[in-house]
mmCIF file of C-alpha atoms and ligand atoms in Angstrom:
data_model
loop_
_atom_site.group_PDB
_atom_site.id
_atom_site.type_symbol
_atom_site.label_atom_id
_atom_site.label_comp_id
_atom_site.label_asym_id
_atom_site.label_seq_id
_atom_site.Cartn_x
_atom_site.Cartn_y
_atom_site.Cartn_z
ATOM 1 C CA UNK A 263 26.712 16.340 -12.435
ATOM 2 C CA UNK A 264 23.226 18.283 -12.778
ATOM 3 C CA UNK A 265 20.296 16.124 -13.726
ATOM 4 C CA UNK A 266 17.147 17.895 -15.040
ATOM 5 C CA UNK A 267 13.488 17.942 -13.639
ATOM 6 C CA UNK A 268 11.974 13.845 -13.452
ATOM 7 C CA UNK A 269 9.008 14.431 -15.492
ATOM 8 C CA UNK A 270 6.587 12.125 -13.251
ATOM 9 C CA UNK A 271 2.750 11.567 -14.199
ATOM 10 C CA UNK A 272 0.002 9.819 -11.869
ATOM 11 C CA UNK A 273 -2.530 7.167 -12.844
ATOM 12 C CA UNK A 274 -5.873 7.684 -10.347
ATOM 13 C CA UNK A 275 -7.044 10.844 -9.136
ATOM 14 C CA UNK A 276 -8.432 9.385 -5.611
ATOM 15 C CA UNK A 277 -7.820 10.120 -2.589
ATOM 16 C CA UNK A 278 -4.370 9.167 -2.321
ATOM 17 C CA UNK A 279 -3.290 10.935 -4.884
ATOM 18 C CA UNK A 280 -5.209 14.365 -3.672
ATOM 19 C CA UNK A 281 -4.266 13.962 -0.039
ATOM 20 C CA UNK A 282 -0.828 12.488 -0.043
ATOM 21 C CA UNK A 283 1.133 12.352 -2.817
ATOM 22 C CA UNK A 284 0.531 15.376 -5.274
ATOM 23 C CA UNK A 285 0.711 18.299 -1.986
ATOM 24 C CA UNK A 286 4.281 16.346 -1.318
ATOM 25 C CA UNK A 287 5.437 15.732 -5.328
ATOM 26 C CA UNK A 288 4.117 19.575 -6.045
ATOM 27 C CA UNK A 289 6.767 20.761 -2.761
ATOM 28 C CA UNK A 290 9.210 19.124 -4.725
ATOM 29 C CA UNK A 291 9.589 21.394 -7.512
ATOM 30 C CA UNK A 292 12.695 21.764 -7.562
ATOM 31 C CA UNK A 293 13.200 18.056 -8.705
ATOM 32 C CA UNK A 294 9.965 17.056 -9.903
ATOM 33 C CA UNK A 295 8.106 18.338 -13.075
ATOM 34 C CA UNK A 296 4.361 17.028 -12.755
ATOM 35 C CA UNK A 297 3.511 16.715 -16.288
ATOM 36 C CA UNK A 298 -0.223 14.600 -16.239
ATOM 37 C CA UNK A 299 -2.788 13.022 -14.672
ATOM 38 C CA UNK A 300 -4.952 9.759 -15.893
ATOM 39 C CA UNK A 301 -8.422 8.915 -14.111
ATOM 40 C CA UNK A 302 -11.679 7.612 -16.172
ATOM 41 C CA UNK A 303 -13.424 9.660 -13.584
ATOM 42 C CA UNK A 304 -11.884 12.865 -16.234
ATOM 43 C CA UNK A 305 -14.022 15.278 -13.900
ATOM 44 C CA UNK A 306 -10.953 14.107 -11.237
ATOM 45 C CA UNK A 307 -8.249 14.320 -13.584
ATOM 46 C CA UNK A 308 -9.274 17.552 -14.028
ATOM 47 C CA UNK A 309 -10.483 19.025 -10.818
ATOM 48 C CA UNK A 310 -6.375 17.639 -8.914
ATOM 49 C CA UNK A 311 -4.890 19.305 -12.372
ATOM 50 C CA UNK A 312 -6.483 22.684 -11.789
ATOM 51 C CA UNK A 313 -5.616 22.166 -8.194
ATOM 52 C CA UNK A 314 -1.522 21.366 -8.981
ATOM 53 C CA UNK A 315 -0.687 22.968 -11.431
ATOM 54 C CA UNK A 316 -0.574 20.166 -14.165
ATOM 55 C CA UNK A 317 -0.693 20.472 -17.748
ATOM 56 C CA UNK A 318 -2.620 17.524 -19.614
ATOM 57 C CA UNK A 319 -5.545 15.227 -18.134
ATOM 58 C CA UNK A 320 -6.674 12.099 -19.666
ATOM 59 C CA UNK A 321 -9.185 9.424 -19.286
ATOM 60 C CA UNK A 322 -6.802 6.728 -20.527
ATOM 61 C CA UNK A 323 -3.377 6.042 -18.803
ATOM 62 C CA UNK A 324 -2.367 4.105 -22.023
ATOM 63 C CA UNK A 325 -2.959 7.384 -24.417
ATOM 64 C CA UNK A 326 -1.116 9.747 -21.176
ATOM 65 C CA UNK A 327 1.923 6.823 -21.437
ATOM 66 C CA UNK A 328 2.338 7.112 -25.085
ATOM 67 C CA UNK A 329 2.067 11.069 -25.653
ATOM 68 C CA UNK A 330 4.058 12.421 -22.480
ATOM 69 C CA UNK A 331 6.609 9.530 -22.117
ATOM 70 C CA UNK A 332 7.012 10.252 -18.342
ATOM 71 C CA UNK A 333 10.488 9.440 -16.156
ATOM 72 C CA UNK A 334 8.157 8.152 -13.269
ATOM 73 C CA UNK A 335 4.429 7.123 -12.675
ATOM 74 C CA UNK A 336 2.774 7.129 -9.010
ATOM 75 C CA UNK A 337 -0.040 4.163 -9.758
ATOM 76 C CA UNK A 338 -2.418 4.840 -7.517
ATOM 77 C CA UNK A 339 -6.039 2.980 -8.641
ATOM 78 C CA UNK A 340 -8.061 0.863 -6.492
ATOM 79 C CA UNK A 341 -6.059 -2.327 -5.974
ATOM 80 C CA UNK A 342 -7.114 -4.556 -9.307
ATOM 81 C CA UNK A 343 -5.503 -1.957 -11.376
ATOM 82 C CA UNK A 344 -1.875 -1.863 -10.208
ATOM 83 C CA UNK A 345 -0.397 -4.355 -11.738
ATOM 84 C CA UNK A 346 -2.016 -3.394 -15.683
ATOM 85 C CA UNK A 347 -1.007 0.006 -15.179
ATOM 86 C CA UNK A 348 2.102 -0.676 -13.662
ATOM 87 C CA UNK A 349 3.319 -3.227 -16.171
ATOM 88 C CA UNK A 350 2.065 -0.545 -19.039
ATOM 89 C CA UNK A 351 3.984 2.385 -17.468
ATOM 90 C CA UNK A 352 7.172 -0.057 -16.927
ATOM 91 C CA UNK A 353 6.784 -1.024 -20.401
ATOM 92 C CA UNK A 354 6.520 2.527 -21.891
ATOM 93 C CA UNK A 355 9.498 3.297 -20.323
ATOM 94 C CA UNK A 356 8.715 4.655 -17.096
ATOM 95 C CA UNK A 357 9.877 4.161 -13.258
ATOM 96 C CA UNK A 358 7.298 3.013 -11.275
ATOM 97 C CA UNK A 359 5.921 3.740 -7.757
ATOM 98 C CA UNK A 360 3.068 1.920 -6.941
ATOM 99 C CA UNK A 361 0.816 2.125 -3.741
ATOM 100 C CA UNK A 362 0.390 -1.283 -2.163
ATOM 101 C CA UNK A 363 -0.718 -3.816 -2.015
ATOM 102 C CA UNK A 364 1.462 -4.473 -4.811
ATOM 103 C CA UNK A 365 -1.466 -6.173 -6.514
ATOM 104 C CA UNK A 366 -4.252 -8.591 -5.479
ATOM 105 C CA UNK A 367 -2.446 -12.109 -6.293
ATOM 106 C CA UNK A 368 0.904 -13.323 -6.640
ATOM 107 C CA UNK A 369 0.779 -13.822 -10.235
ATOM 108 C CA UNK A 370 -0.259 -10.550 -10.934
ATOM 109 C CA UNK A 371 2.980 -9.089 -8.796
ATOM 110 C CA UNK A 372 4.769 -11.805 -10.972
ATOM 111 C CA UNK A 373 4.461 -9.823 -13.798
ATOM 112 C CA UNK A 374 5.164 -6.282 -12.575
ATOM 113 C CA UNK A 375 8.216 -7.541 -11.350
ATOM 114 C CA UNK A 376 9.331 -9.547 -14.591
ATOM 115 C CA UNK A 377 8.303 -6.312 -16.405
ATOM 116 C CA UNK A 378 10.698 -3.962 -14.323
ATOM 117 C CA UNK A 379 13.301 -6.306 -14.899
ATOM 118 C CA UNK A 380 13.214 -6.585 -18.946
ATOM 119 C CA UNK A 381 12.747 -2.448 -18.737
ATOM 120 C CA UNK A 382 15.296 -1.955 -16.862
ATOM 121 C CA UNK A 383 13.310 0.285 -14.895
ATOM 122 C CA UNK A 384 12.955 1.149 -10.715
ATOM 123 C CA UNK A 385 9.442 -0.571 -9.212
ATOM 124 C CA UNK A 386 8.995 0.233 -5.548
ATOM 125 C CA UNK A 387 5.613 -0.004 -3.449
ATOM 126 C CA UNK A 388 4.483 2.943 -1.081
ATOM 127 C CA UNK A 389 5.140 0.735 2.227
ATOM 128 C CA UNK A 390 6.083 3.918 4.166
ATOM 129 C CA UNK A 391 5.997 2.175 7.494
ATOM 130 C CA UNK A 392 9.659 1.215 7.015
ATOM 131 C CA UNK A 393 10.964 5.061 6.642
ATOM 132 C CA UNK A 394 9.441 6.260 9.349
ATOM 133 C CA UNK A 395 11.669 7.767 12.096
ATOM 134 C CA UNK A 396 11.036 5.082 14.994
ATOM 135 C CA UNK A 397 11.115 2.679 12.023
ATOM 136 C CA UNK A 398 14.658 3.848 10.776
ATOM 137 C CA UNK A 399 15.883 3.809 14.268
ATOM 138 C CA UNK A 400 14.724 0.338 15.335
ATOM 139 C CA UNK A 401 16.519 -1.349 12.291
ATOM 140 C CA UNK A 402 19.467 0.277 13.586
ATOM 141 C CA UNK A 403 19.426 -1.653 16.747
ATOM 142 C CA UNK A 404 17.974 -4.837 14.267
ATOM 143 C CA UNK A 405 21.276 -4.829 11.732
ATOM 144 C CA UNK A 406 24.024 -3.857 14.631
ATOM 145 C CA UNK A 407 22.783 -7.032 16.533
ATOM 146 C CA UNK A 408 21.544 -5.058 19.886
ATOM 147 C CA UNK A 409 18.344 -7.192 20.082
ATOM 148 C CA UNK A 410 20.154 -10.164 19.112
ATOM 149 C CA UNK A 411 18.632 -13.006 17.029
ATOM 150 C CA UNK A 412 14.714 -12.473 15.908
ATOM 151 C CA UNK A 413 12.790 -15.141 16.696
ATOM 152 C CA UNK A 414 9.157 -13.960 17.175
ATOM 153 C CA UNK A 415 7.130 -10.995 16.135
ATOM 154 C CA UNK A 416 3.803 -9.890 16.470
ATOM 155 C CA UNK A 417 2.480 -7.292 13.809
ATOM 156 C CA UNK A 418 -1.074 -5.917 14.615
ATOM 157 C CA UNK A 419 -3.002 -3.317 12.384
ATOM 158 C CA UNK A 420 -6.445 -3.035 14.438
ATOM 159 C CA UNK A 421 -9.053 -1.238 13.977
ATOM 160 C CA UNK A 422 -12.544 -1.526 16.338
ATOM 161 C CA UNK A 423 -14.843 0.225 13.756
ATOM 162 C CA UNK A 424 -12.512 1.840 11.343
ATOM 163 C CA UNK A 425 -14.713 0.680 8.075
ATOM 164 C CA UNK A 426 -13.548 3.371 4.855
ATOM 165 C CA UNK A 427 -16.457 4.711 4.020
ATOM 166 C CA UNK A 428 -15.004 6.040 0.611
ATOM 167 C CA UNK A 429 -13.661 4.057 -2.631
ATOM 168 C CA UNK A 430 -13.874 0.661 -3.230
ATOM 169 C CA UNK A 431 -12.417 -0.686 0.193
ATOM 170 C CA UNK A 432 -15.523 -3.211 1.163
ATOM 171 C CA UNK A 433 -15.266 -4.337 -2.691
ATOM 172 C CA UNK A 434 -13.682 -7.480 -3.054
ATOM 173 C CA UNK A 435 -13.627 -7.914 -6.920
ATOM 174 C CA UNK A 436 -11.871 -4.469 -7.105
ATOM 175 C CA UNK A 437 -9.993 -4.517 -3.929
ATOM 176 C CA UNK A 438 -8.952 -8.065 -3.433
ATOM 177 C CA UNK A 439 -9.253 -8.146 0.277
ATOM 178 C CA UNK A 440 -10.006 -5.942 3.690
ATOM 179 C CA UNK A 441 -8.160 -4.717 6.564
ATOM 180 C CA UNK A 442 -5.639 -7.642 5.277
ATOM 181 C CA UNK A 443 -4.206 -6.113 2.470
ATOM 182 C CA UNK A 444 -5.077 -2.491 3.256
ATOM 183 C CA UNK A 445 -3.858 -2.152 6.634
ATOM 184 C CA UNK A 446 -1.779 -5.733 7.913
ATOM 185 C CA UNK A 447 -0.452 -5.561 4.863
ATOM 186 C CA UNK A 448 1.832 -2.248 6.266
ATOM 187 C CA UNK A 449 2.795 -4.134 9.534
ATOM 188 C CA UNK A 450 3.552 -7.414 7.561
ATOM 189 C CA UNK A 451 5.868 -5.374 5.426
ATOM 190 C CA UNK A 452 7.479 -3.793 8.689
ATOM 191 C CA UNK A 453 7.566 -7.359 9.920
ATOM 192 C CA UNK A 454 9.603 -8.386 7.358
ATOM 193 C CA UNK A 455 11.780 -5.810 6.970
ATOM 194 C CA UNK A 456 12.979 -5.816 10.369
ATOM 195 C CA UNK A 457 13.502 -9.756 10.135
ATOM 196 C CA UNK A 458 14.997 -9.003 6.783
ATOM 197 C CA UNK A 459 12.516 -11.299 4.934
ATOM 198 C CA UNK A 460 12.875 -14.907 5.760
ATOM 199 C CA UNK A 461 11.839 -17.336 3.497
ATOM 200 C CA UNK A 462 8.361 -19.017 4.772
ATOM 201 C CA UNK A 463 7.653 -22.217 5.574
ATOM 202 C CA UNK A 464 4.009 -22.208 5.827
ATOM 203 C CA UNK A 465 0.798 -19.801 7.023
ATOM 204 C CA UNK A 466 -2.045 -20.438 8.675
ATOM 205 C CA UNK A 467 -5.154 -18.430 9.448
ATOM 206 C CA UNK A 468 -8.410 -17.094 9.745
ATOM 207 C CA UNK A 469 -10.843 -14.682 8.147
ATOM 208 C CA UNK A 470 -14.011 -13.677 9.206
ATOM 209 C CA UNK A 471 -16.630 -11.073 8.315
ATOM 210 C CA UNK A 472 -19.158 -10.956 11.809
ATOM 211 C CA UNK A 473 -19.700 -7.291 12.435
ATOM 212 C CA UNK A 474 -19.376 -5.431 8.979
ATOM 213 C CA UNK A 475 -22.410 -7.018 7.321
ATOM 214 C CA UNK A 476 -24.763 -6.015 10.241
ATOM 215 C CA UNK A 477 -24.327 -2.083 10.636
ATOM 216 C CA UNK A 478 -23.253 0.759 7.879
ATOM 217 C CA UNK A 479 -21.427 3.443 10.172
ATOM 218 C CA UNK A 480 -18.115 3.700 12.143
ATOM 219 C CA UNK A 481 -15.292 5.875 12.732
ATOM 220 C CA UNK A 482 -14.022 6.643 9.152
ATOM 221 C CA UNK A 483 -17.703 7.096 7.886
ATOM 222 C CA UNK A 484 -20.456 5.104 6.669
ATOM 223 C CA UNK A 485 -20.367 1.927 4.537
ATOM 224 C CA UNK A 486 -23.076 -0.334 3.037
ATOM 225 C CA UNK A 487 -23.188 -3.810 4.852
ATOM 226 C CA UNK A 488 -25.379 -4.957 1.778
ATOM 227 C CA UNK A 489 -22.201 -4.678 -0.546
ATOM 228 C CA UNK A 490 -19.410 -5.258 1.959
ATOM 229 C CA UNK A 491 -17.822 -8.856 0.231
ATOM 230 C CA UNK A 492 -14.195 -8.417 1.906
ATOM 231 C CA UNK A 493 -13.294 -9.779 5.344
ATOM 232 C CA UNK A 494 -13.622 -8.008 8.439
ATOM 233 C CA UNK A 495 -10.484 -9.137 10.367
ATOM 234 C CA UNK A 496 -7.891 -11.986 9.769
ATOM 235 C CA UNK A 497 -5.379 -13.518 11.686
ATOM 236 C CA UNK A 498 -2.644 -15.205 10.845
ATOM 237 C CA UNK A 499 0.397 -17.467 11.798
ATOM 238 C CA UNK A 500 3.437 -17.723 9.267
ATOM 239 C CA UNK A 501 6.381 -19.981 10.475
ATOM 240 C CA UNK A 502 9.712 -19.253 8.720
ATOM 241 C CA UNK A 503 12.556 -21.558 7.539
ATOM 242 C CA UNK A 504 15.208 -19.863 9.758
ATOM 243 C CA UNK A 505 13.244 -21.127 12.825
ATOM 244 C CA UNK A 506 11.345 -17.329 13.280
ATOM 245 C CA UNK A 507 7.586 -17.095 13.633
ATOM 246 C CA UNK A 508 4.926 -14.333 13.594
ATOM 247 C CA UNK A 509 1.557 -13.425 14.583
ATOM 248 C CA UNK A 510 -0.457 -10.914 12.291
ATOM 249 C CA UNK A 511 -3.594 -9.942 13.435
ATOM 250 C CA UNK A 512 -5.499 -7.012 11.483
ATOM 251 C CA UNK A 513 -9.300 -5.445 11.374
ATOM 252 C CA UNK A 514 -11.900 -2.865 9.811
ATOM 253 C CA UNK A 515 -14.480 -4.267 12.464
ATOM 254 C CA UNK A 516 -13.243 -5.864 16.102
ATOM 255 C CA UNK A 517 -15.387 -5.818 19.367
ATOM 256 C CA UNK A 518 -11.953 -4.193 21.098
ATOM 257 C CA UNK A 519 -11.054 -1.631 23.803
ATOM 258 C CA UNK A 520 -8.914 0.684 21.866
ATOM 259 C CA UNK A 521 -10.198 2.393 18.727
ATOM 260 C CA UNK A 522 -6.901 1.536 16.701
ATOM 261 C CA UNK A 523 -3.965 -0.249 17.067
ATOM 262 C CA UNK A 524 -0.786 0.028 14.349
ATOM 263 C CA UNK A 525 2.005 -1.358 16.302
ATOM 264 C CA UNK A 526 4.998 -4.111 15.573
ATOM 265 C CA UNK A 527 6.836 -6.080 18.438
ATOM 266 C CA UNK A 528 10.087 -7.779 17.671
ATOM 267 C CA UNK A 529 11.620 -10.305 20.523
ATOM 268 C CA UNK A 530 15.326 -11.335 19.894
ATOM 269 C CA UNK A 531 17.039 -13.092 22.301
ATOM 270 C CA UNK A 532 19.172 -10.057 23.435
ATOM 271 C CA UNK A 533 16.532 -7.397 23.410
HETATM 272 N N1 LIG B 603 -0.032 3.900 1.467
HETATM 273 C C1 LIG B 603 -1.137 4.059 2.169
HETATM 274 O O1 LIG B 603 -1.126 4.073 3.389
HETATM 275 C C2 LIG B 603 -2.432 4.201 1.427
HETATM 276 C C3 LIG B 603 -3.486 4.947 1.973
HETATM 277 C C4 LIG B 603 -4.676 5.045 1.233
HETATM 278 C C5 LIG B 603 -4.790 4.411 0.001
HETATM 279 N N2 LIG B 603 -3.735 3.676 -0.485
HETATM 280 C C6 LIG B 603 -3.843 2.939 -1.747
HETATM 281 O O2 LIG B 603 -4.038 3.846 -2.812
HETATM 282 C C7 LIG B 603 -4.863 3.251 -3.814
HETATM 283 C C8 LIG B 603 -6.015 4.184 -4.134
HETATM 284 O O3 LIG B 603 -6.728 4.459 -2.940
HETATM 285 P P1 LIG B 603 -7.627 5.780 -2.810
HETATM 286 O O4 LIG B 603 -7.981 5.903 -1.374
HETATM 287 O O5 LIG B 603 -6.985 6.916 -3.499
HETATM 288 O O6 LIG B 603 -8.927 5.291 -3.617
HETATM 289 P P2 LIG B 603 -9.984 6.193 -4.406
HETATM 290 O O7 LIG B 603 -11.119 5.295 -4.702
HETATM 291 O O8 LIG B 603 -10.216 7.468 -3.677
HETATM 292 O O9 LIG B 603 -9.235 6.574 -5.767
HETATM 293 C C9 LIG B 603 -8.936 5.672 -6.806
HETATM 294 C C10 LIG B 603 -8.998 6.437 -8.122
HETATM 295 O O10 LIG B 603 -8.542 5.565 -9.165
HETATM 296 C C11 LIG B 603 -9.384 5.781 -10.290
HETATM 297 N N3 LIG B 603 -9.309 4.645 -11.199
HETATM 298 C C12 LIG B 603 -10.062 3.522 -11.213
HETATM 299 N N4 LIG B 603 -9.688 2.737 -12.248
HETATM 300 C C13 LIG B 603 -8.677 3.384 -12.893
HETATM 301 C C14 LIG B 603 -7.891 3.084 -14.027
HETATM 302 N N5 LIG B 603 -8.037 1.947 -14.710
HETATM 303 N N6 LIG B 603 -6.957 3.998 -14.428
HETATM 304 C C15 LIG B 603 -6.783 5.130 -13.744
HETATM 305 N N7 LIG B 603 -7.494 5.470 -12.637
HETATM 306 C C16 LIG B 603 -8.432 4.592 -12.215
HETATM 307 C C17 LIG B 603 -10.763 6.005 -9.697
HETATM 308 O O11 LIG B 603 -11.638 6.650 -10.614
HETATM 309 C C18 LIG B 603 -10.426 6.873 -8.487
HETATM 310 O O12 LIG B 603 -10.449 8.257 -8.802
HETATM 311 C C19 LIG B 603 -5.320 1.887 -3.247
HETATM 312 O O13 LIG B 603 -4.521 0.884 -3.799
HETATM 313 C C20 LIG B 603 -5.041 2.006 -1.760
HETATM 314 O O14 LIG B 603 -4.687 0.768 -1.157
HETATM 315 C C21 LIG B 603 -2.575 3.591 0.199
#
């Protein structure tokens, strides 16, 4: 059977959209048709449309939903606005890929995912970290049984001054969080996946801002300590119902050797 071109449309003209997914989406012509772009900065819209090749720009995702009718929509806004526009696109009739964090509470993920449901439409998150190659090949070894059962696993997403100094990352009305739900939030996901999500039984943890609200430049550019409201590392303890525990420890801002550290350790009693 042939299928045609998916028509697929992005909401948010940032960075992630520029550098990531419209160079790969635009490779994929021969399966993708990119038919608009939404950003209330228009000057964005515009500027990535001239850039890809694509048609119509708007200021409004709800007026791009409703006069294009797109197969798919990449949502990628600062975190407050995934779940509005994702429940919108859903609702129009559109798959949806969202970038994570999903959305900045529970509730709000609630409702994307009660929306996908009554639409009958696809709602996945962009938590690459589980299709990468070493990724792939670990959960090989995870589902045959070579390491065994999974008891313990220590995620770590670690930066020692690794501040962004772009967007809305040090904004917690807009973002919802820090290095938590920007960068943990990848090796929690990995985490999970590998231990094939058990249920939890109960977290504990810390948060703490020390270093960010003192000094306004790092490794990924400058920042303003004045209007930094997220955390500057967390760590965390989350206890499972099948008996499994793990360790998450994350940062923007750590007094630590190594400049970054993205890494996931899984101990099962085989391996
Ligand atoms: N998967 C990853 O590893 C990864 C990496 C970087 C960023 N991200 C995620 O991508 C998202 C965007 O990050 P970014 O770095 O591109 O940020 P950015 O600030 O560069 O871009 C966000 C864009 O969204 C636009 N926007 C704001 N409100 C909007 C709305 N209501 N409708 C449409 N557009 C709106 C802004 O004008 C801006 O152009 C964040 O959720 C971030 O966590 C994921």
């Amino acid at each position: 059977m042939k299928f045609g071109r998916l028509r697929v449309a992005l909401i948010g003209a940032g960075q992630i959209a520029e550098v990531t997914h419209l160079p790969v989406l635009s490779e994929m012509n021969d399966r993708v048709e990119l038919v608009g772009i939404a950003d209330p900065a228009v000057e964005r819209a515009v500027m990535l449309s001239s850039r890809f090749g694509i048609d119509n720009t708007f200021g409004d995702y709800d007026e791009m939903l409703s006069s294009l009718n797109p197969d798919a929509v990449f949502v990628c806004t600062p975190n407050k606005f995934h779940s509005s526009a994702t429940v919108s696109a859903l609702r129009s009739g559109s798959h949806v890929f969202c970038e994570k964090p999903p959305a900045i509470n529970a509730r709000e993920v609630q409702e994307m995912m009660v929306a996908s449901k009554e639409a009958g439409k696809i709602l996945s998150f962009n938590f690459h970290y589980r299709f990468r190659s070493e990724a792939i090949a670990i959960k090989k070894f995870v589902d045959s049984g070579d390491l065994g059962e999974i008891y313990f696993c220590e995620a770590t997403a670690l930066r020692r001054r690794g501040i962004p100094g772009w967007g809305s990352f040090t904004n917690k009305e807009i973002q919802g969080g820090g290095p938590l739900v920007d960068i943990g939030v990848h090796m929690l996901d990995l985490a999970l996946h590998m231990m094939k999500f058990p249920q939890p039984k109960s977290v504990t943890a810390s948060a703490y801002c020390k270093i960010a609200k003192r000094n306004g430049v790092g490794l990924m550019g400058g920042w303003d300590p004045e209007k930094y409201s997220v955390e500057d590392s967390a760590f965390g303890f989350v206890r499972f119902h099948n008996g499994a525990s793990l360790i998450l420890k994350t940062s923007f801002a750590l007094n630590m050797k190594d400049r970054s550290i993205m890494n996931l350790q899984i101990f099962g009693d085989r391996a």
